[in-house]
């Protein structure tokens, strides 16, 4: 699923020539790691909630930019992942941002159905970790969502669970 | 900076025994990658804006939980990084969340000074990437912040820039 040609020759993205250009310039020149991936944070455009953190390869980033729908790279399936292709929970990109050194992407999305997590919750981050002085009240994780937004079995059927121990 | 003893023996975190326990349980049992790191997304508690994406090792995660102040692991300096120790821009953790498979952390923070990015902007994600139909108007990155929140030279002096090409 990687782009044809060598990474440096990829005409879809700029070359990284100087720190100033990368940090202060107006050309998209993303840095992919040794595995050809860049992390991506996805938030709900309306609530601001972090929905998920995933990775993109060059193809996923290029398709997201072209289509305005979130594409990622699935490490468990080792393939391009058009989010929502199975579940119907397509993510429409309202805004894409890139960070200072251009090694991380932020997507602000609207989701059909309002849910994103394979477990059935709205966000993947449905549990709070008590921190600092709050730990005197207990250290157990607290659920921030009490009902699932959808039934994962009905949506995903027998597809393998992506969680790895 | 890693914890004493083998990772499995670390009494600060739970063991990962089953998918159900990890996804639906109330015990913190984080997954660190082969390098001993877990990614962390940090958002501004008030604006909801994504400020930065970094990584934590076991020590950084444990200290963040204990102290209620964000600690990360600096890959460029290969050491524990108490955010704000140099700049004064300490991040107070209002809420910590963990994701479904417990391989990613989300911190919602308040920042003294309101800024987070080493380039001087409030957020590291100060540039928008035009996506989809918006690209007919141009493909250049658009700045979302037009003034720096602080002068990085005054705050960081001659410390090496962490951006890598």
mmCIF file with all atom_site columns, N, CA and C in Angstrom, chain B residues 55-99:
data_model
loop_
_atom_site.group_PDB
_atom_site.id
_atom_site.type_symbol
_atom_site.label_atom_id
_atom_site.label_alt_id
_atom_site.label_comp_id
_atom_site.label_asym_id
_atom_site.label_entity_id
_atom_site.label_seq_id
_atom_site.pdbx_PDB_ins_code
_atom_site.Cartn_x
_atom_site.Cartn_y
_atom_site.Cartn_z
_atom_site.occupancy
_atom_site.B_iso_or_equiv
_atom_site.pdbx_formal_charge
_atom_site.auth_seq_id
_atom_site.auth_comp_id
_atom_site.auth_asym_id
_atom_site.auth_atom_id
_atom_site.pdbx_PDB_model_num
ATOM 1   N N  . UNK B 1 55 ? 5.323  10.910 23.905 1.00 0.00 ? 55 UNK B N  1
ATOM 2   C CA . UNK B 1 55 ? 5.325  9.549  24.435 1.00 0.00 ? 55 UNK B CA 1
ATOM 3   C C  . UNK B 1 55 ? 5.716  9.580  25.905 1.00 0.00 ? 55 UNK B C  1
ATOM 4   N N  . UNK B 1 56 ? 5.318  8.530  26.598 1.00 0.00 ? 56 UNK B N  1
ATOM 5   C CA . UNK B 1 56 ? 5.692  8.322  28.000 1.00 0.00 ? 56 UNK B CA 1
ATOM 6   C C  . UNK B 1 56 ? 6.355  6.957  28.111 1.00 0.00 ? 56 UNK B C  1
ATOM 7   N N  . UNK B 1 57 ? 7.321  6.847  29.032 1.00 0.00 ? 57 UNK B N  1
ATOM 8   C CA . UNK B 1 57 ? 7.761  5.511  29.451 1.00 0.00 ? 57 UNK B CA 1
ATOM 9   C C  . UNK B 1 57 ? 7.048  5.193  30.781 1.00 0.00 ? 57 UNK B C  1
ATOM 10  N N  . UNK B 1 58 ? 7.361  4.067  31.381 1.00 0.00 ? 58 UNK B N  1
ATOM 11  C CA . UNK B 1 58 ? 6.669  3.681  32.621 1.00 0.00 ? 58 UNK B CA 1
ATOM 12  C C  . UNK B 1 58 ? 6.831  4.734  33.710 1.00 0.00 ? 58 UNK B C  1
ATOM 13  N N  . UNK B 1 59 ? 8.046  5.242  33.806 1.00 0.00 ? 59 UNK B N  1
ATOM 14  C CA . UNK B 1 59 ? 8.345  6.227  34.844 1.00 0.00 ? 59 UNK B CA 1
ATOM 15  C C  . UNK B 1 59 ? 7.530  7.507  34.632 1.00 0.00 ? 59 UNK B C  1
ATOM 16  N N  . UNK B 1 60 ? 7.457  7.956  33.381 1.00 0.00 ? 60 UNK B N  1
ATOM 17  C CA . UNK B 1 60 ? 6.722  9.190  33.072 1.00 0.00 ? 60 UNK B CA 1
ATOM 18  C C  . UNK B 1 60 ? 5.237  9.015  33.377 1.00 0.00 ? 60 UNK B C  1
ATOM 19  N N  . UNK B 1 61 ? 4.692  7.858  33.009 1.00 0.00 ? 61 UNK B N  1
ATOM 20  C CA . UNK B 1 61 ? 3.267  7.613  33.271 1.00 0.00 ? 61 UNK B CA 1
ATOM 21  C C  . UNK B 1 61 ? 3.025  7.554  34.773 1.00 0.00 ? 61 UNK B C  1
ATOM 22  N N  . UNK B 1 62 ? 3.882  6.841  35.492 1.00 0.00 ? 62 UNK B N  1
ATOM 23  C CA . UNK B 1 62 ? 3.701  6.712  36.945 1.00 0.00 ? 62 UNK B CA 1
ATOM 24  C C  . UNK B 1 62 ? 3.817  8.074  37.632 1.00 0.00 ? 62 UNK B C  1
ATOM 25  N N  . UNK B 1 63 ? 4.787  8.891  37.202 1.00 0.00 ? 63 UNK B N  1
ATOM 26  C CA . UNK B 1 63 ? 4.962  10.203 37.851 1.00 0.00 ? 63 UNK B CA 1
ATOM 27  C C  . UNK B 1 63 ? 3.803  11.148 37.529 1.00 0.00 ? 63 UNK B C  1
ATOM 28  N N  . UNK B 1 64 ? 3.286  11.051 36.306 1.00 0.00 ? 64 UNK B N  1
ATOM 29  C CA . UNK B 1 64 ? 2.134  11.883 35.946 1.00 0.00 ? 64 UNK B CA 1
ATOM 30  C C  . UNK B 1 64 ? 0.947  11.532 36.842 1.00 0.00 ? 64 UNK B C  1
ATOM 31  N N  . UNK B 1 65 ? 0.734  10.239 37.041 1.00 0.00 ? 65 UNK B N  1
ATOM 32  C CA . UNK B 1 65 ? -0.376 9.779  37.882 1.00 0.00 ? 65 UNK B CA 1
ATOM 33  C C  . UNK B 1 65 ? -0.172 10.227 39.337 1.00 0.00 ? 65 UNK B C  1
ATOM 34  N N  . UNK B 1 66 ? 1.043  10.074 39.828 1.00 0.00 ? 66 UNK B N  1
ATOM 35  C CA . UNK B 1 66 ? 1.321  10.443 41.229 1.00 0.00 ? 66 UNK B CA 1
ATOM 36  C C  . UNK B 1 66 ? 1.188  11.936 41.483 1.00 0.00 ? 66 UNK B C  1
ATOM 37  N N  . UNK B 1 67 ? 1.772  12.732 40.574 1.00 0.00 ? 67 UNK B N  1
ATOM 38  C CA . UNK B 1 67 ? 1.923  14.162 40.847 1.00 0.00 ? 67 UNK B CA 1
ATOM 39  C C  . UNK B 1 67 ? 0.798  15.010 40.270 1.00 0.00 ? 67 UNK B C  1
ATOM 40  N N  . UNK B 1 68 ? 0.085  14.498 39.259 1.00 0.00 ? 68 UNK B N  1
ATOM 41  C CA . UNK B 1 68 ? -0.912 15.322 38.587 1.00 0.00 ? 68 UNK B CA 1
ATOM 42  C C  . UNK B 1 68 ? -0.297 16.378 37.683 1.00 0.00 ? 68 UNK B C  1
ATOM 43  N N  . UNK B 1 69 ? 0.998  16.237 37.378 1.00 0.00 ? 69 UNK B N  1
ATOM 44  C CA . UNK B 1 69 ? 1.659  17.119 36.400 1.00 0.00 ? 69 UNK B CA 1
ATOM 45  C C  . UNK B 1 69 ? 2.217  16.251 35.283 1.00 0.00 ? 69 UNK B C  1
ATOM 46  N N  . UNK B 1 70 ? 2.058  16.747 34.040 1.00 0.00 ? 70 UNK B N  1
ATOM 47  C CA . UNK B 1 70 ? 2.426  15.909 32.888 1.00 0.00 ? 70 UNK B CA 1
ATOM 48  C C  . UNK B 1 70 ? 3.934  15.676 32.822 1.00 0.00 ? 70 UNK B C  1
ATOM 49  N N  . UNK B 1 71 ? 4.300  14.407 32.741 1.00 0.00 ? 71 UNK B N  1
ATOM 50  C CA . UNK B 1 71 ? 5.670  13.977 32.489 1.00 0.00 ? 71 UNK B CA 1
ATOM 51  C C  . UNK B 1 71 ? 5.665  13.139 31.215 1.00 0.00 ? 71 UNK B C  1
ATOM 52  N N  . UNK B 1 72 ? 6.665  13.345 30.388 1.00 0.00 ? 72 UNK B N  1
ATOM 53  C CA . UNK B 1 72 ? 6.803  12.565 29.159 1.00 0.00 ? 72 UNK B CA 1
ATOM 54  C C  . UNK B 1 72 ? 8.205  11.959 29.133 1.00 0.00 ? 72 UNK B C  1
ATOM 55  N N  . UNK B 1 73 ? 8.484  11.192 28.058 1.00 0.00 ? 73 UNK B N  1
ATOM 56  C CA . UNK B 1 73 ? 9.852  10.739 27.821 1.00 0.00 ? 73 UNK B CA 1
ATOM 57  C C  . UNK B 1 73 ? 10.352 11.455 26.574 1.00 0.00 ? 73 UNK B C  1
ATOM 58  N N  . UNK B 1 74 ? 11.446 12.158 26.689 1.00 0.00 ? 74 UNK B N  1
ATOM 59  C CA . UNK B 1 74 ? 12.015 12.876 25.552 1.00 0.00 ? 74 UNK B CA 1
ATOM 60  C C  . UNK B 1 74 ? 12.878 11.931 24.731 1.00 0.00 ? 74 UNK B C  1
ATOM 61  N N  . UNK B 1 75 ? 12.436 11.680 23.505 1.00 0.00 ? 75 UNK B N  1
ATOM 62  C CA . UNK B 1 75 ? 13.226 10.803 22.634 1.00 0.00 ? 75 UNK B CA 1
ATOM 63  C C  . UNK B 1 75 ? 14.483 11.505 22.147 1.00 0.00 ? 75 UNK B C  1
ATOM 64  N N  . UNK B 1 76 ? 14.414 12.842 21.952 1.00 0.00 ? 76 UNK B N  1
ATOM 65  C CA . UNK B 1 76 ? 15.622 13.526 21.471 1.00 0.00 ? 76 UNK B CA 1
ATOM 66  C C  . UNK B 1 76 ? 16.687 13.565 22.567 1.00 0.00 ? 76 UNK B C  1
ATOM 67  N N  . UNK B 1 77 ? 16.255 13.705 23.828 1.00 0.00 ? 77 UNK B N  1
ATOM 68  C CA . UNK B 1 77 ? 17.224 13.769 24.939 1.00 0.00 ? 77 UNK B CA 1
ATOM 69  C C  . UNK B 1 77 ? 17.359 12.441 25.669 1.00 0.00 ? 77 UNK B C  1
ATOM 70  N N  . UNK B 1 78 ? 16.489 11.472 25.322 1.00 0.00 ? 78 UNK B N  1
ATOM 71  C CA . UNK B 1 78 ? 16.517 10.140 25.964 1.00 0.00 ? 78 UNK B CA 1
ATOM 72  C C  . UNK B 1 78 ? 16.471 10.243 27.481 1.00 0.00 ? 78 UNK B C  1
ATOM 73  N N  . UNK B 1 79 ? 15.510 11.049 27.966 1.00 0.00 ? 79 UNK B N  1
ATOM 74  C CA . UNK B 1 79 ? 15.365 11.155 29.414 1.00 0.00 ? 79 UNK B CA 1
ATOM 75  C C  . UNK B 1 79 ? 13.952 11.571 29.795 1.00 0.00 ? 79 UNK B C  1
ATOM 76  N N  . UNK B 1 80 ? 13.640 11.343 31.059 1.00 0.00 ? 80 UNK B N  1
ATOM 77  C CA . UNK B 1 80 ? 12.357 11.766 31.601 1.00 0.00 ? 80 UNK B CA 1
ATOM 78  C C  . UNK B 1 80 ? 12.214 13.269 31.403 1.00 0.00 ? 80 UNK B C  1
ATOM 79  N N  . UNK B 1 81 ? 11.007 13.700 31.044 1.00 0.00 ? 81 UNK B N  1
ATOM 80  C CA . UNK B 1 81 ? 10.790 15.102 30.674 1.00 0.00 ? 81 UNK B CA 1
ATOM 81  C C  . UNK B 1 81 ? 9.592  15.618 31.464 1.00 0.00 ? 81 UNK B C  1
ATOM 82  N N  . UNK B 1 82 ? 9.894  16.410 32.493 1.00 0.00 ? 82 UNK B N  1
ATOM 83  C CA . UNK B 1 82 ? 8.828  17.052 33.257 1.00 0.00 ? 82 UNK B CA 1
ATOM 84  C C  . UNK B 1 82 ? 8.473  18.313 32.493 1.00 0.00 ? 82 UNK B C  1
ATOM 85  N N  . UNK B 1 83 ? 7.394  18.264 31.745 1.00 0.00 ? 83 UNK B N  1
ATOM 86  C CA . UNK B 1 83 ? 7.023  19.370 30.855 1.00 0.00 ? 83 UNK B CA 1
ATOM 87  C C  . UNK B 1 83 ? 6.905  20.665 31.651 1.00 0.00 ? 83 UNK B C  1
ATOM 88  N N  . UNK B 1 84 ? 7.618  21.689 31.198 1.00 0.00 ? 84 UNK B N  1
ATOM 89  C CA . UNK B 1 84 ? 7.560  22.980 31.869 1.00 0.00 ? 84 UNK B CA 1
ATOM 90  C C  . UNK B 1 84 ? 8.716  23.219 32.824 1.00 0.00 ? 84 UNK B C  1
ATOM 91  N N  . UNK B 1 85 ? 9.540  22.175 33.053 1.00 0.00 ? 85 UNK B N  1
ATOM 92  C CA . UNK B 1 85 ? 10.657 22.350 33.983 1.00 0.00 ? 85 UNK B CA 1
ATOM 93  C C  . UNK B 1 85 ? 11.608 23.438 33.489 1.00 0.00 ? 85 UNK B C  1
ATOM 94  N N  . UNK B 1 86 ? 11.791 23.531 32.164 1.00 0.00 ? 86 UNK B N  1
ATOM 95  C CA . UNK B 1 86 ? 12.640 24.587 31.580 1.00 0.00 ? 86 UNK B CA 1
ATOM 96  C C  . UNK B 1 86 ? 11.841 25.858 31.314 1.00 0.00 ? 86 UNK B C  1
ATOM 97  N N  . UNK B 1 87 ? 10.697 25.689 30.692 1.00 0.00 ? 87 UNK B N  1
ATOM 98  C CA . UNK B 1 87 ? 9.945  26.858 30.196 1.00 0.00 ? 87 UNK B CA 1
ATOM 99  C C  . UNK B 1 87 ? 9.025  27.470 31.241 1.00 0.00 ? 87 UNK B C  1
ATOM 100 N N  . UNK B 1 88 ? 8.757  26.731 32.308 1.00 0.00 ? 88 UNK B N  1
ATOM 101 C CA . UNK B 1 88 ? 7.775  27.201 33.291 1.00 0.00 ? 88 UNK B CA 1
ATOM 102 C C  . UNK B 1 88 ? 6.349  26.856 32.899 1.00 0.00 ? 88 UNK B C  1
ATOM 103 N N  . UNK B 1 89 ? 6.165  26.327 31.682 1.00 0.00 ? 89 UNK B N  1
ATOM 104 C CA . UNK B 1 89 ? 4.810  26.040 31.198 1.00 0.00 ? 89 UNK B CA 1
ATOM 105 C C  . UNK B 1 89 ? 4.364  24.646 31.661 1.00 0.00 ? 89 UNK B C  1
ATOM 106 N N  . UNK B 1 90 ? 4.256  24.489 32.968 1.00 0.00 ? 90 UNK B N  1
ATOM 107 C CA . UNK B 1 90 ? 3.821  23.242 33.598 1.00 0.00 ? 90 UNK B CA 1
ATOM 108 C C  . UNK B 1 90 ? 2.401  22.894 33.133 1.00 0.00 ? 90 UNK B C  1
ATOM 109 N N  . UNK B 1 91 ? 2.155  21.608 32.906 1.00 0.00 ? 91 UNK B N  1
ATOM 110 C CA . UNK B 1 91 ? 0.812  21.154 32.526 1.00 0.00 ? 91 UNK B CA 1
ATOM 111 C C  . UNK B 1 91 ? 0.163  20.465 33.732 1.00 0.00 ? 91 UNK B C  1
ATOM 112 N N  . UNK B 1 92 ? -0.884 21.070 34.268 1.00 0.00 ? 92 UNK B N  1
ATOM 113 C CA . UNK B 1 92 ? -1.617 20.445 35.368 1.00 0.00 ? 92 UNK B CA 1
ATOM 114 C C  . UNK B 1 92 ? -2.688 19.532 34.784 1.00 0.00 ? 92 UNK B C  1
ATOM 115 N N  . UNK B 1 93 ? -2.671 18.264 35.165 1.00 0.00 ? 93 UNK B N  1
ATOM 116 C CA . UNK B 1 93 ? -3.600 17.291 34.585 1.00 0.00 ? 93 UNK B CA 1
ATOM 117 C C  . UNK B 1 93 ? -4.954 17.399 35.277 1.00 0.00 ? 93 UNK B C  1
ATOM 118 N N  . UNK B 1 94 ? -5.966 17.833 34.538 1.00 0.00 ? 94 UNK B N  1
ATOM 119 C CA . UNK B 1 94 ? -7.325 17.889 35.075 1.00 0.00 ? 94 UNK B CA 1
ATOM 120 C C  . UNK B 1 94 ? -7.969 16.510 34.946 1.00 0.00 ? 94 UNK B C  1
ATOM 121 N N  . UNK B 1 95 ? -7.679 15.841 33.850 1.00 0.00 ? 95 UNK B N  1
ATOM 122 C CA . UNK B 1 95 ? -8.240 14.498 33.649 1.00 0.00 ? 95 UNK B CA 1
ATOM 123 C C  . UNK B 1 95 ? -7.282 13.677 32.799 1.00 0.00 ? 95 UNK B C  1
ATOM 124 N N  . UNK B 1 96 ? -7.115 12.397 33.178 1.00 0.00 ? 96 UNK B N  1
ATOM 125 C CA . UNK B 1 96 ? -6.374 11.443 32.346 1.00 0.00 ? 96 UNK B CA 1
ATOM 126 C C  . UNK B 1 96 ? -7.341 10.364 31.883 1.00 0.00 ? 96 UNK B C  1
ATOM 127 N N  . UNK B 1 97 ? -7.250 10.020 30.594 1.00 0.00 ? 97 UNK B N  1
ATOM 128 C CA . UNK B 1 97 ? -8.060 8.913  30.080 1.00 0.00 ? 97 UNK B CA 1
ATOM 129 C C  . UNK B 1 97 ? -7.129 7.875  29.440 1.00 0.00 ? 97 UNK B C  1
ATOM 130 N N  . UNK B 1 98 ? -7.625 6.647  29.372 1.00 0.00 ? 98 UNK B N  1
ATOM 131 C CA . UNK B 1 98 ? -6.897 5.560  28.698 1.00 0.00 ? 98 UNK B CA 1
ATOM 132 C C  . UNK B 1 98 ? -7.832 4.995  27.632 1.00 0.00 ? 98 UNK B C  1
ATOM 133 N N  . UNK B 1 99 ? -7.276 4.507  26.525 1.00 0.00 ? 99 UNK B N  1
ATOM 134 C CA . UNK B 1 99 ? -8.156 4.064  25.438 1.00 0.00 ? 99 UNK B CA 1
ATOM 135 C C  . UNK B 1 99 ? -8.521 2.586  25.582 1.00 0.00 ? 99 UNK B C  1
#
